[in-house]
Coordinates of C-alpha atoms in Angstrom, one line a residue:
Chain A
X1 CA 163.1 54.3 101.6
X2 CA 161.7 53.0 104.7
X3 CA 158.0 52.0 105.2
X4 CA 157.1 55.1 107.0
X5 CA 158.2 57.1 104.4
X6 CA 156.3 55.6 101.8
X7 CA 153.4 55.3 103.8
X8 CA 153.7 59.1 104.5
X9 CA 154.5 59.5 100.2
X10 CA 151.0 57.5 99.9
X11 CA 149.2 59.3 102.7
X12 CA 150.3 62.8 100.8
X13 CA 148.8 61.5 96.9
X14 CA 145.5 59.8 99.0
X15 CA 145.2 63.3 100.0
X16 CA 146.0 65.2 97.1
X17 CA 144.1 63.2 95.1
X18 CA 141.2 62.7 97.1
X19 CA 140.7 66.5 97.7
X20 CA 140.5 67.1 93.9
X21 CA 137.6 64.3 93.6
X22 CA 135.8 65.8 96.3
X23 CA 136.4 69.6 95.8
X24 CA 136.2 69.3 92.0
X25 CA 135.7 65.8 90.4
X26 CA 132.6 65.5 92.9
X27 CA 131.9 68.6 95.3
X28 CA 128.9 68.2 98.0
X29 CA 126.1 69.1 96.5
X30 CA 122.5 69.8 98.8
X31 CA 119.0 68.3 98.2
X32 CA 116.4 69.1 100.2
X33 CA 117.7 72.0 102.3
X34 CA 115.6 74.0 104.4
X35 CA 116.1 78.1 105.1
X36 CA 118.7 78.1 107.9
X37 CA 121.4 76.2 105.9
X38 CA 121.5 78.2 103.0
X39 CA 123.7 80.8 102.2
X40 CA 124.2 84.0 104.3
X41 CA 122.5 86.4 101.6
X42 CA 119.5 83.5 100.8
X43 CA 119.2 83.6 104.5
X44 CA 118.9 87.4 105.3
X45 CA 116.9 87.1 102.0
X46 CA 114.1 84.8 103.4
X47 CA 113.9 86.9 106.8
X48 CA 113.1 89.8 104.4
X49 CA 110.5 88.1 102.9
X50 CA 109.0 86.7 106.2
X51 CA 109.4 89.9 107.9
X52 CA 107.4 92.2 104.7
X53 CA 104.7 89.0 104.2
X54 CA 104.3 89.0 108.7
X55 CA 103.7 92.8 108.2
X56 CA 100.7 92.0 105.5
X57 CA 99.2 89.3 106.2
X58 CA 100.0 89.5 110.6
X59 CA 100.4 85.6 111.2
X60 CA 102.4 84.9 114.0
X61 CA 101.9 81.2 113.2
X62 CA 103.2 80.9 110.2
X63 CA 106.0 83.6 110.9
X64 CA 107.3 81.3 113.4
X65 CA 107.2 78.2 111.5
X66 CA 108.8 79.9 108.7
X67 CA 111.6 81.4 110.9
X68 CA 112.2 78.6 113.0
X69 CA 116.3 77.2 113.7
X70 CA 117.8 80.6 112.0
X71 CA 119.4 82.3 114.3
X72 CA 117.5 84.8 116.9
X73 CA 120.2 87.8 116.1
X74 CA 119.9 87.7 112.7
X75 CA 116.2 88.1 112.5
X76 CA 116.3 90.5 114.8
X77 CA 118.8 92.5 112.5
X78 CA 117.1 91.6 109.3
X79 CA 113.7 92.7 110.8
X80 CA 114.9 96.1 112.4
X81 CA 116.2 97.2 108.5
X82 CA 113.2 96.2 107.5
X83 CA 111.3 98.5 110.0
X84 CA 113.7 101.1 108.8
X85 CA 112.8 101.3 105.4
X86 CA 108.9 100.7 105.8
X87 CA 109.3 103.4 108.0
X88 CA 111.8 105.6 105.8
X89 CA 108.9 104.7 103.3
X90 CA 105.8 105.5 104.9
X91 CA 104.5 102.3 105.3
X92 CA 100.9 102.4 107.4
X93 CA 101.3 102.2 110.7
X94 CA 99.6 99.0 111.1
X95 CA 102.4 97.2 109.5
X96 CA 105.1 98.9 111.0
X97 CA 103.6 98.0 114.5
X98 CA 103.7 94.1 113.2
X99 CA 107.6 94.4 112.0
X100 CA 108.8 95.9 115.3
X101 CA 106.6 93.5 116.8
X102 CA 108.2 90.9 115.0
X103 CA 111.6 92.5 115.6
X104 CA 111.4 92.5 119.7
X105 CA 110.1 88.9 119.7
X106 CA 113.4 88.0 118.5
X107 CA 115.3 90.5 120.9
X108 CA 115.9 93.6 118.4
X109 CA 116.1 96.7 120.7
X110 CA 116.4 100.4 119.8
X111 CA 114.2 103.4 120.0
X112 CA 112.9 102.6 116.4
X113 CA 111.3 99.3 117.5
X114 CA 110.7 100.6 121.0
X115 CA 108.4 103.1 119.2
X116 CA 106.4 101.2 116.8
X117 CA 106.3 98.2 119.5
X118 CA 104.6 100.2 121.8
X119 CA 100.9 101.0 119.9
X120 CA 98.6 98.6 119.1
X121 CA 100.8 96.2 116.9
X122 CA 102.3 94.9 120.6
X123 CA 98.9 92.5 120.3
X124 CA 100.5 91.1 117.6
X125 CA 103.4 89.7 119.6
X126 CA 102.7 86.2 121.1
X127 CA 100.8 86.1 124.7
X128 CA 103.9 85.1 126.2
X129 CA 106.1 87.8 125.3
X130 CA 106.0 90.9 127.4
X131 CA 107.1 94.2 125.9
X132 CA 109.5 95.9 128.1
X133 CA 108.4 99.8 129.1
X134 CA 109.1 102.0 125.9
X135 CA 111.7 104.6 127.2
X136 CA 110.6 108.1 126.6
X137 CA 112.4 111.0 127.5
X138 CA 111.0 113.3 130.4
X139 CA 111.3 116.5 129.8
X140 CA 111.0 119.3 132.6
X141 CA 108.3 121.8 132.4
X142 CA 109.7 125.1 132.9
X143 CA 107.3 128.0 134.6
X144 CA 107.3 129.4 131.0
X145 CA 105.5 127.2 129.6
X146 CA 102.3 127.5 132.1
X147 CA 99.5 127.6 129.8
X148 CA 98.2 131.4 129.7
X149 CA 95.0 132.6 127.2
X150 CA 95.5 135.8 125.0
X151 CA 99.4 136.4 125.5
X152 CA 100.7 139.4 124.5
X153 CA 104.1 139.6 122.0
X154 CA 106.9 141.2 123.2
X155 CA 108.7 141.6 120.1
X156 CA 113.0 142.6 121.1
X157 CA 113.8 143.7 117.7
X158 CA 111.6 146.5 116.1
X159 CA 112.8 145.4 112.6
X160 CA 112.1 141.7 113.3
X161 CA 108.8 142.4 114.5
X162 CA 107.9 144.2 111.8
X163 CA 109.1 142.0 108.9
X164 CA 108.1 138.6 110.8
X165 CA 104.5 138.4 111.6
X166 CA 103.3 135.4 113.4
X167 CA 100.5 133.4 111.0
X168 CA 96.7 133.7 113.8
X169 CA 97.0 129.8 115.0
X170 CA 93.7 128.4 115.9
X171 CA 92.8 125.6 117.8
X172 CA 89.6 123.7 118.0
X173 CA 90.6 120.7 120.2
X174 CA 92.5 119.7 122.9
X175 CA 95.5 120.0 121.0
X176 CA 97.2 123.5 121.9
X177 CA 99.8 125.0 120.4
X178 CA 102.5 125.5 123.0
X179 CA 105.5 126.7 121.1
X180 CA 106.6 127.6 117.6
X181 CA 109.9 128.2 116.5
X182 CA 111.1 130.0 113.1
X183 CA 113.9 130.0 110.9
X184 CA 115.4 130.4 107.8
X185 CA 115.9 128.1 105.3
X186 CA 116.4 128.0 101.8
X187 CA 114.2 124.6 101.6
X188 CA 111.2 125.4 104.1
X189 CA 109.4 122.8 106.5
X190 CA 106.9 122.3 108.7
X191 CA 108.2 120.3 111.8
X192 CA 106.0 119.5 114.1
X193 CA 106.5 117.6 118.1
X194 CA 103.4 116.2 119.5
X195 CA 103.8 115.7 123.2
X196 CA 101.7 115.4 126.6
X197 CA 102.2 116.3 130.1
X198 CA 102.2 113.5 132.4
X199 CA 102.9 112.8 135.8
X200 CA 105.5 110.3 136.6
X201 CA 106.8 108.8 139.6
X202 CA 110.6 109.1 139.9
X203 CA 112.2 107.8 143.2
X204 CA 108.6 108.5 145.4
X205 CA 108.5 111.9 144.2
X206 CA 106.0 112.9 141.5
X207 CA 107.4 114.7 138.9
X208 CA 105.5 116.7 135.8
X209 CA 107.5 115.8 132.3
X210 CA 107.0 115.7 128.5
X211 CA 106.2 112.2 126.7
X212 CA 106.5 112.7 123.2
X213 CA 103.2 110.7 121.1
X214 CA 104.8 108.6 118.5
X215 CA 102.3 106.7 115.7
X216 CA 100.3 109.8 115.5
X217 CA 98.6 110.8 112.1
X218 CA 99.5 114.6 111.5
X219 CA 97.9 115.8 108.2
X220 CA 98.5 118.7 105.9
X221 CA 96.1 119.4 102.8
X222 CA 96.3 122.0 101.0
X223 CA 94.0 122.9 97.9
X224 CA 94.6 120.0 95.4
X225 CA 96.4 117.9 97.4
X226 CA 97.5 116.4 101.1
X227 CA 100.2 114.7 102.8
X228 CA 100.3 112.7 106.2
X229 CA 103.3 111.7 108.0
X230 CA 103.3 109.5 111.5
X231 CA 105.0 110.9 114.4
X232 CA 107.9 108.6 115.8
X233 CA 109.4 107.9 112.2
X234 CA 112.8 109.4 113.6
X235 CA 113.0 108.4 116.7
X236 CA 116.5 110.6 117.5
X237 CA 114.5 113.9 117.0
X238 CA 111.7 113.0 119.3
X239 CA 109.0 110.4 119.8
X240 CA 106.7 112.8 118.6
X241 CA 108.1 114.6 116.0
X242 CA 107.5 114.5 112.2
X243 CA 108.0 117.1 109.5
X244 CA 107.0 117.8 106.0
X245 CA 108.4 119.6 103.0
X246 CA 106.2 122.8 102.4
X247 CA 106.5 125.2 99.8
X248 CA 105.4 128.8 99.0
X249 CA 102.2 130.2 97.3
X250 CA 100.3 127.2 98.6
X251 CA 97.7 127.8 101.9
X252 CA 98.2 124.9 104.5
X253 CA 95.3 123.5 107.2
X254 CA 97.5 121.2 109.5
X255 CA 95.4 118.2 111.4
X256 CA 95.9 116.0 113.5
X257 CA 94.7 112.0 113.5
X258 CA 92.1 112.9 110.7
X259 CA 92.1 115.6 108.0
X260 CA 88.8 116.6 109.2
X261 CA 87.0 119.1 111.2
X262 CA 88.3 122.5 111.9
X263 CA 92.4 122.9 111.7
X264 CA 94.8 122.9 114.0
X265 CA 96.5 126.0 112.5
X266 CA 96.2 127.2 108.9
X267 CA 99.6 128.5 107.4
X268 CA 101.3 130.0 104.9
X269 CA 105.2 129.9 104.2
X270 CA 106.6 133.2 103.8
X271 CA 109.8 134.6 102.1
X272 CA 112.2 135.4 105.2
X273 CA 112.9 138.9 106.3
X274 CA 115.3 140.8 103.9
X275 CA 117.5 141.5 106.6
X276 CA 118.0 137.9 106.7
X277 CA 119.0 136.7 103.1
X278 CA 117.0 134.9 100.9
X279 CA 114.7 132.0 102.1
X280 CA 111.6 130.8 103.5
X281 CA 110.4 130.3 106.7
X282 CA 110.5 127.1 108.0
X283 CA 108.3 126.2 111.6
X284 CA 108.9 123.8 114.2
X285 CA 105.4 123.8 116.1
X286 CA 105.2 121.9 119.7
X287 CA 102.1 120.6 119.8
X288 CA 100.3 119.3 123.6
X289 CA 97.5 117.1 124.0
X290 CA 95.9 117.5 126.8
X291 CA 95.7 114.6 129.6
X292 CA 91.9 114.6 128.9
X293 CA 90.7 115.5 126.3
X294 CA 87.2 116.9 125.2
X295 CA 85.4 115.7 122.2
X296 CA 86.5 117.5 119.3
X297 CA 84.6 120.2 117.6
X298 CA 83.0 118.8 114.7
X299 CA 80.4 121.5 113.7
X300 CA 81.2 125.2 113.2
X301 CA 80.7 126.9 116.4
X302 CA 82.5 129.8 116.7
X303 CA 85.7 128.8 118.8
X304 CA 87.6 132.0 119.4
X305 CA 91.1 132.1 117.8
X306 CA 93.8 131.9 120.0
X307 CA 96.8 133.6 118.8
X308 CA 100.7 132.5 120.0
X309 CA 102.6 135.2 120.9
X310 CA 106.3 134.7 119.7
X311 CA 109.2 136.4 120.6
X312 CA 111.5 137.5 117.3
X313 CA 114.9 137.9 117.7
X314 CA 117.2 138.4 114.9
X315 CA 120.4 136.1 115.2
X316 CA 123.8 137.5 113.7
X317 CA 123.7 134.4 111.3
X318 CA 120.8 133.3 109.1
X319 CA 118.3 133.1 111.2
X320 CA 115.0 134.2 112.5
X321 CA 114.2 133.0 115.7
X322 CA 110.6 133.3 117.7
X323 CA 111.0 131.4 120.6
X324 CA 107.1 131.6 122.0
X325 CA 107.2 132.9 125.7
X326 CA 103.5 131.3 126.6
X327 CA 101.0 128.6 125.3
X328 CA 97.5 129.2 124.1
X329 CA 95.4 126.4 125.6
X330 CA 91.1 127.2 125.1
X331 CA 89.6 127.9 129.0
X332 CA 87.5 125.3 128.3
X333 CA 90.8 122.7 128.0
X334 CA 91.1 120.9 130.9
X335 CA 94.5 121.9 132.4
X336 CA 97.5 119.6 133.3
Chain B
X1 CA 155.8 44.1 100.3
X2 CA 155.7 45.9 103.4
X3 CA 156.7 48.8 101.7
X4 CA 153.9 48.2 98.8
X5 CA 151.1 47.6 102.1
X6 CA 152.5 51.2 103.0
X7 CA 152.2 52.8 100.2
X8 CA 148.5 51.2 99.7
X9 CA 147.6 52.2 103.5
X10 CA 149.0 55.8 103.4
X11 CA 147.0 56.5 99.7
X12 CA 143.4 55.0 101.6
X13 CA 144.3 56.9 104.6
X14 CA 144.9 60.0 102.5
X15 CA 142.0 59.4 100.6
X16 CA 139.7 58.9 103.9
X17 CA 141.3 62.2 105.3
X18 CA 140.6 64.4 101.7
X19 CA 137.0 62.6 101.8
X20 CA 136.8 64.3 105.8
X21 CA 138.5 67.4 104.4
X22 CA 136.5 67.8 101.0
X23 CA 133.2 66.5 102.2
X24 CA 132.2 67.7 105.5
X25 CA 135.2 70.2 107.4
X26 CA 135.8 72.1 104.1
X27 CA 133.2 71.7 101.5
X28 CA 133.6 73.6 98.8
X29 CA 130.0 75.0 97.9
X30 CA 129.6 75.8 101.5
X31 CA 129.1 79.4 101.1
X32 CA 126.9 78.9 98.0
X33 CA 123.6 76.5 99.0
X34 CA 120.7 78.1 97.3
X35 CA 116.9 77.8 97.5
X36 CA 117.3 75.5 94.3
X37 CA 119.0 73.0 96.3
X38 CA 115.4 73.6 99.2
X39 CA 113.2 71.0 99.7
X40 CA 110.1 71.0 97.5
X41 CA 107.7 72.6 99.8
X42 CA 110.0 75.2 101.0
X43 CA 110.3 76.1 97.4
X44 CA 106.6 76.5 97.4
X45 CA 106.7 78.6 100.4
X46 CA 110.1 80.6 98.8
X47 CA 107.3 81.2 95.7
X48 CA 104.7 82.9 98.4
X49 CA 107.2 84.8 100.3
X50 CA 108.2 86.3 96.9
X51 CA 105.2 87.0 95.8
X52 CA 104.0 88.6 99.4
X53 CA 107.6 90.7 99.3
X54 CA 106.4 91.8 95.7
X55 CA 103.5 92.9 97.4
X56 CA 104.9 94.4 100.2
X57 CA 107.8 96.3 98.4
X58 CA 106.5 96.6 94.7
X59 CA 110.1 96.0 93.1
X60 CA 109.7 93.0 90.4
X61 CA 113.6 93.7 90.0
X62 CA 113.8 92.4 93.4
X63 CA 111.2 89.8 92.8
X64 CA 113.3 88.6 89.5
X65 CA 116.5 88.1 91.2
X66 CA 114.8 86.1 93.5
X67 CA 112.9 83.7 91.4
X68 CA 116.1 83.9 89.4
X69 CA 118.0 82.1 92.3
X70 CA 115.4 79.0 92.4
X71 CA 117.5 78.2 89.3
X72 CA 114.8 77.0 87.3
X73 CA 114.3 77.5 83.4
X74 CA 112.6 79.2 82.4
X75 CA 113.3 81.0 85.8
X76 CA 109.2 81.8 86.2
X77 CA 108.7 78.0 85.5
X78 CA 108.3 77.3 89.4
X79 CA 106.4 80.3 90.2
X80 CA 103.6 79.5 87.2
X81 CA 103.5 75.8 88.0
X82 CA 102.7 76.4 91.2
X83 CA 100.1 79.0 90.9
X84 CA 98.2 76.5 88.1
X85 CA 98.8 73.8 90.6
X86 CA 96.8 75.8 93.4
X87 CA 94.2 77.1 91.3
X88 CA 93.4 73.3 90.5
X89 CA 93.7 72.2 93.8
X90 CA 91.3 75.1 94.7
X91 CA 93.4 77.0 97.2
X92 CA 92.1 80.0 98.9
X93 CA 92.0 83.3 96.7
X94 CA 94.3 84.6 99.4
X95 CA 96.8 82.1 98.2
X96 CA 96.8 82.5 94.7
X97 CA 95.9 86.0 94.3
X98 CA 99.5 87.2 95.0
X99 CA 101.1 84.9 93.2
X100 CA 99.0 85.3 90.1
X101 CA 99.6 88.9 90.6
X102 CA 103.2 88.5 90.5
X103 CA 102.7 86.2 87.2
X104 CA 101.3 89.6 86.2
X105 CA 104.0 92.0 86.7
X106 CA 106.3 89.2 85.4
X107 CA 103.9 88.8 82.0
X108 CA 103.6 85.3 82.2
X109 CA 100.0 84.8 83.9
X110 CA 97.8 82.5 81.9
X111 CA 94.1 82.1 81.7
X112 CA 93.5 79.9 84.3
X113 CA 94.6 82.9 86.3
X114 CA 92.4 85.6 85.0
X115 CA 89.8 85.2 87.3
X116 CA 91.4 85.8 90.5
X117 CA 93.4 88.7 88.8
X118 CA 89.9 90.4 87.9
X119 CA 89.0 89.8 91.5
X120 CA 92.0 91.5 93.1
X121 CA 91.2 94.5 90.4
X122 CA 87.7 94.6 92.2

């Protein structure tokens, strides 16, 4: 055998042997790692933990420090799950705001973070970083929806009409009910949008659309109990929208920000019409604050109820429809 | 001889190359560095994330696993060391209360911890 051959034999056992020393005889073993070189899952782990202890305790600081050398996209993705499920969870809205905040430091986008991001929690960010413009969908007012005290029903179907009356809706604030839509469902809700008219500039021209109000407290007690739910928790449906489960035999006062005062609209869920199966009534209310609002009515002075017309029709499917031709807004509501 | 000089060359050369291989291109706990292997005080600050996440998500399943992966033993070892170690130092209440709390759930608090305990009950 010539020398290259046995240097190339010895080269192949060096190898061989060598690689079972270090792989198995003597494998690389750490001391005195730090966070960004440990194991994908440890990793993700100790973004979790940053992200939850940021949303308690709120220090940027210490955050930083804490997340410093792991990679920018991976806190962003760690922290956006996280805003997911204290959202999904009902977590107050104070540490949601931090988490998204958290989130769009480290370049996390979508409407969840967009949504939280945008209230108060944005102070939380450092000075330097600049929130970009929450995008909010515009929404076209239609000549329908002018605000008109007192409207009258105009019920199409007779047996609709007649098997489908409209709960009175009062208001006691700048909050009006604009809209309320019914159907039939075998597990009922209460949905609710809360929106605004605003005036926005596109291209020079001033145009009148909807923002939906996301991080608002919407409250529903009933006699021995309440629930609250934030608007903007489900960003797909609508900035403003948030829904609760609601069952019969139980009365409801819905309120918004603070379960106090005088109700928004007190409620009832009702059996659906027989004509359309068996069910409950479910509601989708659209709710609009006005631009300016007035002080809201804290004593009892009479405010006169304002009752929502709604249009019934009966659909061939399951379904009982009152689409609302007009909005009830008090005459002493500012307008749009 | 030359053949013998070779053979010795080609076995260190392989030997150097496996070290490369073994070592630092290919090592084979890569995928598997854990906060045991952490420095001390980011094993400390491991312990207060824990205990903040406890806090934050109220699962001491959660929280066992991780303490579990400090691979200590007894695996609560680290977390009650430390909190005794604060509460003598005299660390802030803010410090300690969580992970006394988390001793708690985990029914290995001791005395020295009953007094912030009572305090977070107030």
């Amino acid at each position: 055998m010539r020398s290259w051959g046995v240097l190339i034999v010895g080269l192949l056992l060096g190898l061989v042997g060598g690689l079972i020393f270090t792989w198995f005889v003597m494998p690389l073993r750490y001391f005195d790692t730090y966070p960004p070189m440990m194991a994908a899952r440890y990793r993700q782990d100790w973004i979790r933990m940053a992200t939850w202890s940021y949303g308690l305790d709120g220090n940027w600081e210490r955050t930083q420090t804490r997340l410093l050398n792991l990679p920018p996209s991976e806190i962003a993705a760690v922290s956006t799950e996280a805003l997911e499920r204290a959202a999904a969870e009902g977590r107050p809205a104070e540490i949601l705001q931090r988490i998204a905040g958290l989130a769009l430091a480290y370049g996390a986008s979508g409407p969840g973070v967009s949504v939280y991001a945008e209230g108060d929690g944005a102070l939380a960010l450092p000075a330097t970083e600049q929130l970009p413009s929450p995008t909010v969908p515009l929404v076209e007012l239609s000549p329908t929806e002018t605000a008109t005290p007192r409207p009258q029903p105009t019920p199409r179907s007779a047996a609709a009409a007649g098997t489908a009356t409209p709960p009175a809706l009062t208001m006691t604030d700048p909050i009006s009910i604009v809209s309320q839509t019914l159907t039939c469902e075998l597990e009922p809700i209460l949905a609710i949008s809360l929106e605004m008219s605003q005036t926005v500039s596109i291209r020079g021209r001033e145009t009148q659309g909807l923002v939906g109000l996301p991080m608002r407290e919407i409250w529903l007690i009933w006699d021995d109990g309440a629930d609250r739910a934030i608007t903007g928790l489900r960003p797909q449906k609508g900035l403003g929208y948030a829904d609760f489960a609601v069952v019969p035999d139980r009365t409801y006062n819905l309120y918004i920000d603070s379960p106090s005062g005088r109700p928004i609209l007190t409620l009832q869920v009702e059996p659906c019409p027989p004509a359309e199966g068996t069910g409950w009534v479910s509601r989708m209310l659209i709710l609009r604050e006005a631009l300016d609002p007035l002080p809201r009515t804290t004593g009892d002075s009479p405010v006169p109820p304002l009752t929502v017309s709604e249009t019934l029709t009966l659909s061939p499917t399951l379904r009982v429809l009152a689409t609302p031709s007009v909005s009830a807004t008090p005459s002493s509501t500012p307008s749009d | 001889m030359k053949r013998l000089l070779a053979f010795l060359v080609g076995i260190a050369a392989g030997i150097g190359l496996a070290m490369l291989i073994g070592w630092v291109l290919f090592p084979l706990d890569r995928q598997e560095i854990t906060p045991a292997s952490m420095r001390a005080d980011y094993q400390a600050e491991y312990l207060r994330l824990v205990a903040a996440a406890y806090q934050a998500e109220g699962d001491i399943a959660v929280a066992d696993l991780r303490l579990r992966a400090l691979g200590a033993s007894p695996y609560t070892a680290p977390l009650v060391v430390l909190t005794e170690r604060w509460i003598q130092e005299g660390r802030s209440t803010d410090l300690v209360t969580p992970l006394a709390l988390l001793a708690l759930a985990l029914e290995v608090d001791s005395p020295a911890m009953a007094p912030y305990l009572a305090r977070s009950r107030e």
